[in-house]
PDB file of C-alpha atoms in Angstrom:
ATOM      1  CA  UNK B 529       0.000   0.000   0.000  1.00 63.00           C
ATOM      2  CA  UNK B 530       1.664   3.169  -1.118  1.00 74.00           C
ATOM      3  CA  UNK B 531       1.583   6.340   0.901  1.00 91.00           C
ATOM      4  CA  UNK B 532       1.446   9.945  -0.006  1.00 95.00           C
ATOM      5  CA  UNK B 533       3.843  10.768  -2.808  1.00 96.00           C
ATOM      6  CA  UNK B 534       5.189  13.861  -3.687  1.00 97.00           C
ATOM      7  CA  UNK B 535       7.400  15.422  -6.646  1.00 97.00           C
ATOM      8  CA  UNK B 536       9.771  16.522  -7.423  1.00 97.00           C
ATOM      9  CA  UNK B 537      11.874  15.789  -3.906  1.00 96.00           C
ATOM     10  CA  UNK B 538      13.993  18.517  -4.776  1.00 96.00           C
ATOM     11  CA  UNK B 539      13.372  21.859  -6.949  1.00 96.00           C
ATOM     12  CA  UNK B 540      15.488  25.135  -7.731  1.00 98.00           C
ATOM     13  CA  UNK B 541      13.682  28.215  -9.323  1.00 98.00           C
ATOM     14  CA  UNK B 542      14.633  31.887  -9.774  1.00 98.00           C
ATOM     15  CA  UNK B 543      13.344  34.811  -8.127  1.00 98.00           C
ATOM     16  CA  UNK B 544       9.988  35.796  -9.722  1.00 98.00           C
ATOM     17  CA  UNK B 545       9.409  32.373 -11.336  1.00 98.00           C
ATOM     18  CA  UNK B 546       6.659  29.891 -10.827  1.00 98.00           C
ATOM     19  CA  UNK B 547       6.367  26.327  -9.485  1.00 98.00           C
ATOM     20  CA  UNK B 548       3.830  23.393  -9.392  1.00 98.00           C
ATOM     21  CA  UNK B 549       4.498  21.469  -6.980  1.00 98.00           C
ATOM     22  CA  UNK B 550       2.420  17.258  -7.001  1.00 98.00           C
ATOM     23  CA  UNK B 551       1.178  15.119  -4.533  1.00 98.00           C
ATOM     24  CA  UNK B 552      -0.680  11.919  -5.125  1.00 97.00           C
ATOM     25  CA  UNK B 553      -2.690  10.267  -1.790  1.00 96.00           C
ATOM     26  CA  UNK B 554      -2.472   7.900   0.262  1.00 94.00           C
ATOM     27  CA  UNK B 555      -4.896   4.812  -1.078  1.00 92.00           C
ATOM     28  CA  UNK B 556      -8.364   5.157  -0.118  1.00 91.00           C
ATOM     29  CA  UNK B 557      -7.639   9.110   0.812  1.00 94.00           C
ATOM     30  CA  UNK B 558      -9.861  11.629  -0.658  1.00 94.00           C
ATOM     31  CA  UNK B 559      -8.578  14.681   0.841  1.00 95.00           C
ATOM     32  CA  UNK B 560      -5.427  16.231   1.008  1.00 96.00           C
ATOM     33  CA  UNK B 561      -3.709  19.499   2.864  1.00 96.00           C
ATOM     34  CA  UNK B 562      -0.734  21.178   2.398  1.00 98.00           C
ATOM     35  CA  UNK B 563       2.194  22.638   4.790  1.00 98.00           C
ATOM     36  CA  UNK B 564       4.946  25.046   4.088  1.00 98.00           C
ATOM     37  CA  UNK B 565       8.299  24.445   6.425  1.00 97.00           C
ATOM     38  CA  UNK B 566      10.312  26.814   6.547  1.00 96.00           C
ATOM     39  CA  UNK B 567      14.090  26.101   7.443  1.00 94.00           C
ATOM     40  CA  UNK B 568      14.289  25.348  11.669  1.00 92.00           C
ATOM     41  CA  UNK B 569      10.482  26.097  12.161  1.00 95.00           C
ATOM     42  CA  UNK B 570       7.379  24.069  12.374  1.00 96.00           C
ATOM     43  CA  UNK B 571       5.237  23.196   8.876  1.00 97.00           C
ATOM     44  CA  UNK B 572       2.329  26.098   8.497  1.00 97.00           C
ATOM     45  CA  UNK B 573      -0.610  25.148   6.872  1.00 97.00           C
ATOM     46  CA  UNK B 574      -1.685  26.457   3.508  1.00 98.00           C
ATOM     47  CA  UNK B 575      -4.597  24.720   2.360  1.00 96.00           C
ATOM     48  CA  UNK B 576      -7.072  21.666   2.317  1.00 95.00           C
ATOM     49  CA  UNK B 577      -8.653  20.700  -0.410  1.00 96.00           C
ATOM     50  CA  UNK B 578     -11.679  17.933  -0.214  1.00 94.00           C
ATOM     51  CA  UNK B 579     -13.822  17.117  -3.680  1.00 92.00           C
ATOM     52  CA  UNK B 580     -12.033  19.077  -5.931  1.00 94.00           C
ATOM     53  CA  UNK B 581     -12.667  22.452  -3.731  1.00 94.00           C
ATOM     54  CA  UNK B 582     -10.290  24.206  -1.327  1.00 94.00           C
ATOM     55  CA  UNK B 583     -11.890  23.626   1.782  1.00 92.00           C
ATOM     56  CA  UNK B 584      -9.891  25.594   4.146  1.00 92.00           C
ATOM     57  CA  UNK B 585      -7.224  28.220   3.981  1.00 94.00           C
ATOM     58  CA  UNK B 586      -4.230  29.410   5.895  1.00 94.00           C
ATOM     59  CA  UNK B 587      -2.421  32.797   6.038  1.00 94.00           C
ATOM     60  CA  UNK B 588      -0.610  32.465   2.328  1.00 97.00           C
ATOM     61  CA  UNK B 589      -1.566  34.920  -0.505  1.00 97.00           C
ATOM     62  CA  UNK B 590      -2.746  34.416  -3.386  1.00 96.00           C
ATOM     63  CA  UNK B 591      -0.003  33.743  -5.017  1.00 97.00           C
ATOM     64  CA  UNK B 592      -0.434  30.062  -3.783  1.00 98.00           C
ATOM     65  CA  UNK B 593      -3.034  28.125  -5.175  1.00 97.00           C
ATOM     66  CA  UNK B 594      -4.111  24.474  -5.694  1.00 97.00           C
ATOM     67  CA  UNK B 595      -6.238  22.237  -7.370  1.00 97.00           C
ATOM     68  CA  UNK B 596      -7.594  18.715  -6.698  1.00 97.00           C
ATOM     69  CA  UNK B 597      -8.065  16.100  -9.428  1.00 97.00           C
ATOM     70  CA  UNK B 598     -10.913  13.960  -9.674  1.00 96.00           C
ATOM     71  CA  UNK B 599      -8.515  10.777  -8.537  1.00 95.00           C
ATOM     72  CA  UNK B 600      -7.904  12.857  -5.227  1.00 96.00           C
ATOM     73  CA  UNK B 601      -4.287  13.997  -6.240  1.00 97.00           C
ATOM     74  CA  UNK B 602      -3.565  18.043  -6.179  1.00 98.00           C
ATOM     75  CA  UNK B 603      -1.448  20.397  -7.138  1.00 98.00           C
ATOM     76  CA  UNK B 604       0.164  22.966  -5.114  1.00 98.00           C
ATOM     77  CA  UNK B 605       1.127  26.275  -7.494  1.00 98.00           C
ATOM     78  CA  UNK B 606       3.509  29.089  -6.452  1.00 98.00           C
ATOM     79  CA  UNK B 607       3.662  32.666  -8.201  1.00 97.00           C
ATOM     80  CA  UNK B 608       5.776  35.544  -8.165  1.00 98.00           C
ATOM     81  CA  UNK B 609       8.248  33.498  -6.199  1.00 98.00           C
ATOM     82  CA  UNK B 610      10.145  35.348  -3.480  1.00 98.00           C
ATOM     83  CA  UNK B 611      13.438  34.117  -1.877  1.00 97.00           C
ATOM     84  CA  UNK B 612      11.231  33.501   1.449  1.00 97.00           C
ATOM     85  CA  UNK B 613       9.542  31.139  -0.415  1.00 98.00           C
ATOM     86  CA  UNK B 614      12.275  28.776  -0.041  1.00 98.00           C
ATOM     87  CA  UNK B 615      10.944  25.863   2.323  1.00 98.00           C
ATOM     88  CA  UNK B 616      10.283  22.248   2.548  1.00 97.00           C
ATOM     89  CA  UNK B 617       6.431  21.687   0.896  1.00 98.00           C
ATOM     90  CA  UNK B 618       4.575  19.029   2.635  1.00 97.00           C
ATOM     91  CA  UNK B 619       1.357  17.421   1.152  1.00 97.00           C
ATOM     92  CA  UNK B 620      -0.991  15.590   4.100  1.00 96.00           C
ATOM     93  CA  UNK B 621      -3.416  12.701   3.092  1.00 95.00           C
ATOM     94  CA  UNK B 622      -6.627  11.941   4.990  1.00 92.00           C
ATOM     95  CA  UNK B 623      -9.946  10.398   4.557  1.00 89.00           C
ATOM     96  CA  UNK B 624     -13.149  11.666   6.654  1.00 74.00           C
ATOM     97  CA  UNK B 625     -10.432  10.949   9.684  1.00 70.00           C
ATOM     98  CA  UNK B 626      -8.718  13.139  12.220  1.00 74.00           C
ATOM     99  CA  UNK B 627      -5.457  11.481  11.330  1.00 84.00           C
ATOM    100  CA  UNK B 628      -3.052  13.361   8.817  1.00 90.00           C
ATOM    101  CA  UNK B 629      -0.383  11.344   7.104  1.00 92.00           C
ATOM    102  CA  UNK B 630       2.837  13.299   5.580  1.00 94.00           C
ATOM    103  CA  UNK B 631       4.838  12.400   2.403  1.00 94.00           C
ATOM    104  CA  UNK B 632       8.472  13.245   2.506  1.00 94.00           C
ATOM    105  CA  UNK B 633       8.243  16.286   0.940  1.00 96.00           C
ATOM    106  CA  UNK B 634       9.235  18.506  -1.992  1.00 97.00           C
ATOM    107  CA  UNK B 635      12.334  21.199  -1.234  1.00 97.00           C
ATOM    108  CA  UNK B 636      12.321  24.457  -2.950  1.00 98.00           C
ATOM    109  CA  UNK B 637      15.180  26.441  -3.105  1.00 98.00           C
ATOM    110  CA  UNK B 638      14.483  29.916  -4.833  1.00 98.00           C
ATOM    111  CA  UNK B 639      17.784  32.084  -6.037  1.00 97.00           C
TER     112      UNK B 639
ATOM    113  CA  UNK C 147      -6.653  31.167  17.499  1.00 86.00           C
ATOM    114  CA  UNK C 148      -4.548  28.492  18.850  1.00 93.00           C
ATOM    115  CA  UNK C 149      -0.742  28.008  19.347  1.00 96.00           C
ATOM    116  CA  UNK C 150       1.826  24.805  20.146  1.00 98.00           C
ATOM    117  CA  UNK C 151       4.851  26.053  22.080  1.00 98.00           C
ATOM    118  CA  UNK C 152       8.044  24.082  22.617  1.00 98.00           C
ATOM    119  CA  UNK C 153      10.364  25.873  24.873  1.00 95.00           C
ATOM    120  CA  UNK C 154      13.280  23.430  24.422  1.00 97.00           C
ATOM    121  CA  UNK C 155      15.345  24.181  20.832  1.00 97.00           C
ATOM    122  CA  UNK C 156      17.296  21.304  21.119  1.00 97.00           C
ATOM    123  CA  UNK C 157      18.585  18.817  23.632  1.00 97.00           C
ATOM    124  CA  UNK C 158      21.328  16.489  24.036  1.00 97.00           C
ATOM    125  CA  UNK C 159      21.771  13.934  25.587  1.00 97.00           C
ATOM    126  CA  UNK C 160      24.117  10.115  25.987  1.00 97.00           C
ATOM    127  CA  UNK C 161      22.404   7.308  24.780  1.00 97.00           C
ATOM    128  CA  UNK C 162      20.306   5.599  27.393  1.00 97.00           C
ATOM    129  CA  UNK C 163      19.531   8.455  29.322  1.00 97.00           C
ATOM    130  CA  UNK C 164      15.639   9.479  29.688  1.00 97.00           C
ATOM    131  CA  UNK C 165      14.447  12.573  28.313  1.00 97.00           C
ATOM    132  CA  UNK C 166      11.392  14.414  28.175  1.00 97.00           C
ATOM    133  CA  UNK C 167       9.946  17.051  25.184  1.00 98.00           C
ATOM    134  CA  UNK C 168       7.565  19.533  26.307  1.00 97.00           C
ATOM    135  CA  UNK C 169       4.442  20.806  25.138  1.00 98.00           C
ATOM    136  CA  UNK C 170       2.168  23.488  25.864  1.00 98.00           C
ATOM    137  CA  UNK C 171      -1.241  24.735  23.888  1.00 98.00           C
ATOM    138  CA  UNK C 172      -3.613  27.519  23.937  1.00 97.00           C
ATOM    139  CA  UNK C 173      -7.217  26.911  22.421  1.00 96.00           C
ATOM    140  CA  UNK C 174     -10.540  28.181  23.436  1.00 94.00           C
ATOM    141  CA  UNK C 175     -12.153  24.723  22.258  1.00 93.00           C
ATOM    142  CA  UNK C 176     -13.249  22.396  23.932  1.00 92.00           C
ATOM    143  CA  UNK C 177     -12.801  19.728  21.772  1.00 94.00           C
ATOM    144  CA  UNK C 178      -9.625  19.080  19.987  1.00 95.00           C
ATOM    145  CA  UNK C 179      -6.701  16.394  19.027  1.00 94.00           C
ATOM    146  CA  UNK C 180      -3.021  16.714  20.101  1.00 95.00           C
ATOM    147  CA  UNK C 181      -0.557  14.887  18.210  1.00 94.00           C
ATOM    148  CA  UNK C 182       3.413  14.274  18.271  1.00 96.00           C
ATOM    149  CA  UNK C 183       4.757  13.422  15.099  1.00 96.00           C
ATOM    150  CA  UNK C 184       8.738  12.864  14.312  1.00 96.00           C
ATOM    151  CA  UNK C 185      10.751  14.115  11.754  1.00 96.00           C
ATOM    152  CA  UNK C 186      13.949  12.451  10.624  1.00 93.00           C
ATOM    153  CA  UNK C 187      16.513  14.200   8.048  1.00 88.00           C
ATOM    154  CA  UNK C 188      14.802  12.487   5.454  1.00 86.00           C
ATOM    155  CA  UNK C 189      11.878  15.634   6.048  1.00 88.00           C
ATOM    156  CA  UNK C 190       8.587  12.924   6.372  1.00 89.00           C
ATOM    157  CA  UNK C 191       6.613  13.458   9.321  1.00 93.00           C
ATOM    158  CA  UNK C 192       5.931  10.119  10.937  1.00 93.00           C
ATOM    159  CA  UNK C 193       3.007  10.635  13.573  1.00 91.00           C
ATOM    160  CA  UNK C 194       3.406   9.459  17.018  1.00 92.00           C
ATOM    161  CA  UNK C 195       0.327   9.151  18.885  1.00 90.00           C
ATOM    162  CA  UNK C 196      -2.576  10.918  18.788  1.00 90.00           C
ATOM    163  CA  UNK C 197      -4.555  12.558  22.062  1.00 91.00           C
ATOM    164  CA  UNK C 198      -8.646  13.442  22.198  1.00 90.00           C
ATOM    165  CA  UNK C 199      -8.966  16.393  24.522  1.00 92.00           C
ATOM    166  CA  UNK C 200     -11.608  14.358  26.572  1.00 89.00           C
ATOM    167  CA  UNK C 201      -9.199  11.431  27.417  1.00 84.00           C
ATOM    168  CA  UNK C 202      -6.574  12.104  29.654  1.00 80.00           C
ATOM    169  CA  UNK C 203      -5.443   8.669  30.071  1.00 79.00           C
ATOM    170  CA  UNK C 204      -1.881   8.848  29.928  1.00 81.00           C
ATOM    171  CA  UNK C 205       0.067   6.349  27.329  1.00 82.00           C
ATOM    172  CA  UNK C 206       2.983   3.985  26.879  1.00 84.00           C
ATOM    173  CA  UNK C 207       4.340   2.494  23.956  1.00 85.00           C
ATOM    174  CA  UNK C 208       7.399   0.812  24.278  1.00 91.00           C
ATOM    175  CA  UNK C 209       9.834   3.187  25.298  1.00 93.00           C
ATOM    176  CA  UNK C 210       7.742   6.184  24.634  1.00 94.00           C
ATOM    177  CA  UNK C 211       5.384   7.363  26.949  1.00 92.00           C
ATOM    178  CA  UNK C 212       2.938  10.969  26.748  1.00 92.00           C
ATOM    179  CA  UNK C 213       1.602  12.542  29.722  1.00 93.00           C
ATOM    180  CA  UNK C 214      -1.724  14.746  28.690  1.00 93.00           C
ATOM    181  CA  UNK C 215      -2.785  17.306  31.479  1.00 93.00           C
ATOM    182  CA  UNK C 216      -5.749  19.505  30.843  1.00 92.00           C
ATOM    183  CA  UNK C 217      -5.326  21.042  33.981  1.00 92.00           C
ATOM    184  CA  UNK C 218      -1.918  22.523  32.455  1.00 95.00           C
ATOM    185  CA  UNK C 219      -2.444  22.377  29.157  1.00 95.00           C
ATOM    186  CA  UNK C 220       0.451  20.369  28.389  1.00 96.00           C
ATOM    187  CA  UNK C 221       0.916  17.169  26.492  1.00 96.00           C
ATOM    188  CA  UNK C 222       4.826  16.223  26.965  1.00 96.00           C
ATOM    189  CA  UNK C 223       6.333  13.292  25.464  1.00 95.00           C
ATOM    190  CA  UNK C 224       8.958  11.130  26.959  1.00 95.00           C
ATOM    191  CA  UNK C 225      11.828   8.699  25.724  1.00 96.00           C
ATOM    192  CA  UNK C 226      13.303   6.088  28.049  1.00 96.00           C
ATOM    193  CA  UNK C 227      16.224   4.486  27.605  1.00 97.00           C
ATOM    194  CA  UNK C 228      17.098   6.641  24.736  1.00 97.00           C
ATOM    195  CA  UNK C 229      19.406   5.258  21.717  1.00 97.00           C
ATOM    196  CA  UNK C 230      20.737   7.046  18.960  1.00 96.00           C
ATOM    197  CA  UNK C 231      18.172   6.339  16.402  1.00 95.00           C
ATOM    198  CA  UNK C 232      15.856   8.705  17.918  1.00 96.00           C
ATOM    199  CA  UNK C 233      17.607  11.657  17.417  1.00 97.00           C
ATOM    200  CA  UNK C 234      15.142  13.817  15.084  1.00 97.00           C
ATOM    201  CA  UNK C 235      13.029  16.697  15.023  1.00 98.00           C
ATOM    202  CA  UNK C 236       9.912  16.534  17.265  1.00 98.00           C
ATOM    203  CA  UNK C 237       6.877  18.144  16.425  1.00 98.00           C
ATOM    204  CA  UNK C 238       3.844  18.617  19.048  1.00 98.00           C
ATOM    205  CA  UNK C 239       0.810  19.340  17.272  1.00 97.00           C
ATOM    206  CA  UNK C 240      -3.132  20.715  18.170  1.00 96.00           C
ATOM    207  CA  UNK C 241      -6.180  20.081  15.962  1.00 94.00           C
ATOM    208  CA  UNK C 242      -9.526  21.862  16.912  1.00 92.00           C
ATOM    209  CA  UNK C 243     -13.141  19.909  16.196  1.00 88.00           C
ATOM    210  CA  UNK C 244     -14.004  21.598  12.962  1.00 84.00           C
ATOM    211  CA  UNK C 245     -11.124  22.560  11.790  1.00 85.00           C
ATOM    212  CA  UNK C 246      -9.208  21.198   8.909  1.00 85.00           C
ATOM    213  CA  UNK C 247      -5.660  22.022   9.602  1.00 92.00           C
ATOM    214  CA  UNK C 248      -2.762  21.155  12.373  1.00 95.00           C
ATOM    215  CA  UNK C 249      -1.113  24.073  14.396  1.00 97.00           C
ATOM    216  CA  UNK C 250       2.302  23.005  15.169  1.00 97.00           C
ATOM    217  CA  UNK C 251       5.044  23.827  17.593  1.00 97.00           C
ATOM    218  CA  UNK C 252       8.174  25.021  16.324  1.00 97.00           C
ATOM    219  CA  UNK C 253       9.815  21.696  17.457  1.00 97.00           C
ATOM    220  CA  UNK C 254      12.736  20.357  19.152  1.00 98.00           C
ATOM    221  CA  UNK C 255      15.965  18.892  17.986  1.00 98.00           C
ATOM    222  CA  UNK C 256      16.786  15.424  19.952  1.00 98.00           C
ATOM    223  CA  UNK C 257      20.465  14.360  19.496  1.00 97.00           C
ATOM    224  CA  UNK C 258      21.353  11.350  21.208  1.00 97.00           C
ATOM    225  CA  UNK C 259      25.166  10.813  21.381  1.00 96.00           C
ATOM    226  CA  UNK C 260      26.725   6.993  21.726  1.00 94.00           C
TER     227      UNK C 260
END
């Protein structure tokens, strides 16, 4: 049984670039959230999505968005990216559960 | 709003020693989920244990143990007999009923030294 998934593991971009970031669920998970880490801090949450719809969102602007696909994988997008957007992206499965499970992350480095 | 502290940065410690990672919260719910989840240099989270914020039965698992007190609001977590491979990145966590996402503490560093 695979878990969450996530690519690329590791990503480099330029100042004022953008990114898409993947994430594929956990079997049987329909819902998944997303977390930025910054470097020696805890992950901050950025969104939910659940059926294809953002659910809930965190303090992030615009410039970060998502999607969901209809087989319950999602997207994370960055715009306009700023060197403090450097930070390990974390993608969070769940299904209709209180438990979150993590994949090992994408790293973005922006230069 | 709610908040996760963890006073302690990092600790150190010999291998076999016990240590304990603390864990305070602030939330105005009444309901909610605490959870400690570890994170190796690999960057995956790997959850813990999970706490529901009407069952204050405190846990073991092996050599870990978690001691929930309302009456504080603390949740800490506690290695016996520590060995090297749990040196990692510890994450307390707080989930309110309702709410989608997980408010974490900024973590501590556990390095346990043969």
């Amino acid at each position: 049984d695979a878990g969450v998934t996530q690519s690329p593991t590791h990503l480099i971009k330029t100042r004022g670039q953008q990114v898409t970031l993947r994430c594929s669920p956990k079997s049987g998970h329909d819902t998944v959230s997303w977390y930025q880490q910054a470097l020696g801090q805890g992950p901050q949450f950025i969104f939910q999505y659940y059926e294809e719809e953002e659910r809930q969102r965190g303090n992030f602007p615009d410039r970060f968005s998502g999607h969901q696909f209809p087989n319950y994988s999602s997207e994370l997008n960055v715009n306009a990216l700023l060197l403090g957007d450097s930070a390990l992206y974390l993608c969070a499965s769940s299904s209709g559960t209180i438990q979150q499970y993590f994949g090992p992350g994408t790293r973005l480095t922006v230069t | 709003a709610q908040k996760v502290t963890q006073a302690q940065t990092e600790i150190s410690v010999v291998e076999k020693e016990d240590v304990t990672l603390d864990c305070v919260y602030e939330t105005r719910d009444t309901t909610y989920y605490l959870f400690w989840y570890k994170q190796p240099p690999s960057g995956e989270l790997v959850f813990l244990i999970r706490r529901n914020s009407f069952d204050e039965q405190n846990e073991i698992s092996g050599r870990y143990s978690w001691n929930f007190q309302k009456s504080t609001s603390s949740f800490n977590f506690t290695i016996t007999a520590s060995q090297v491979v749990d040196s990692a990145v510890y994450f307390c966590a707080l989930r309110v009923q309702g709410a989608q996402k997980l408010v974490f503490g900024q973590g501590t560093r556990l390095t346990i030294n043969p």
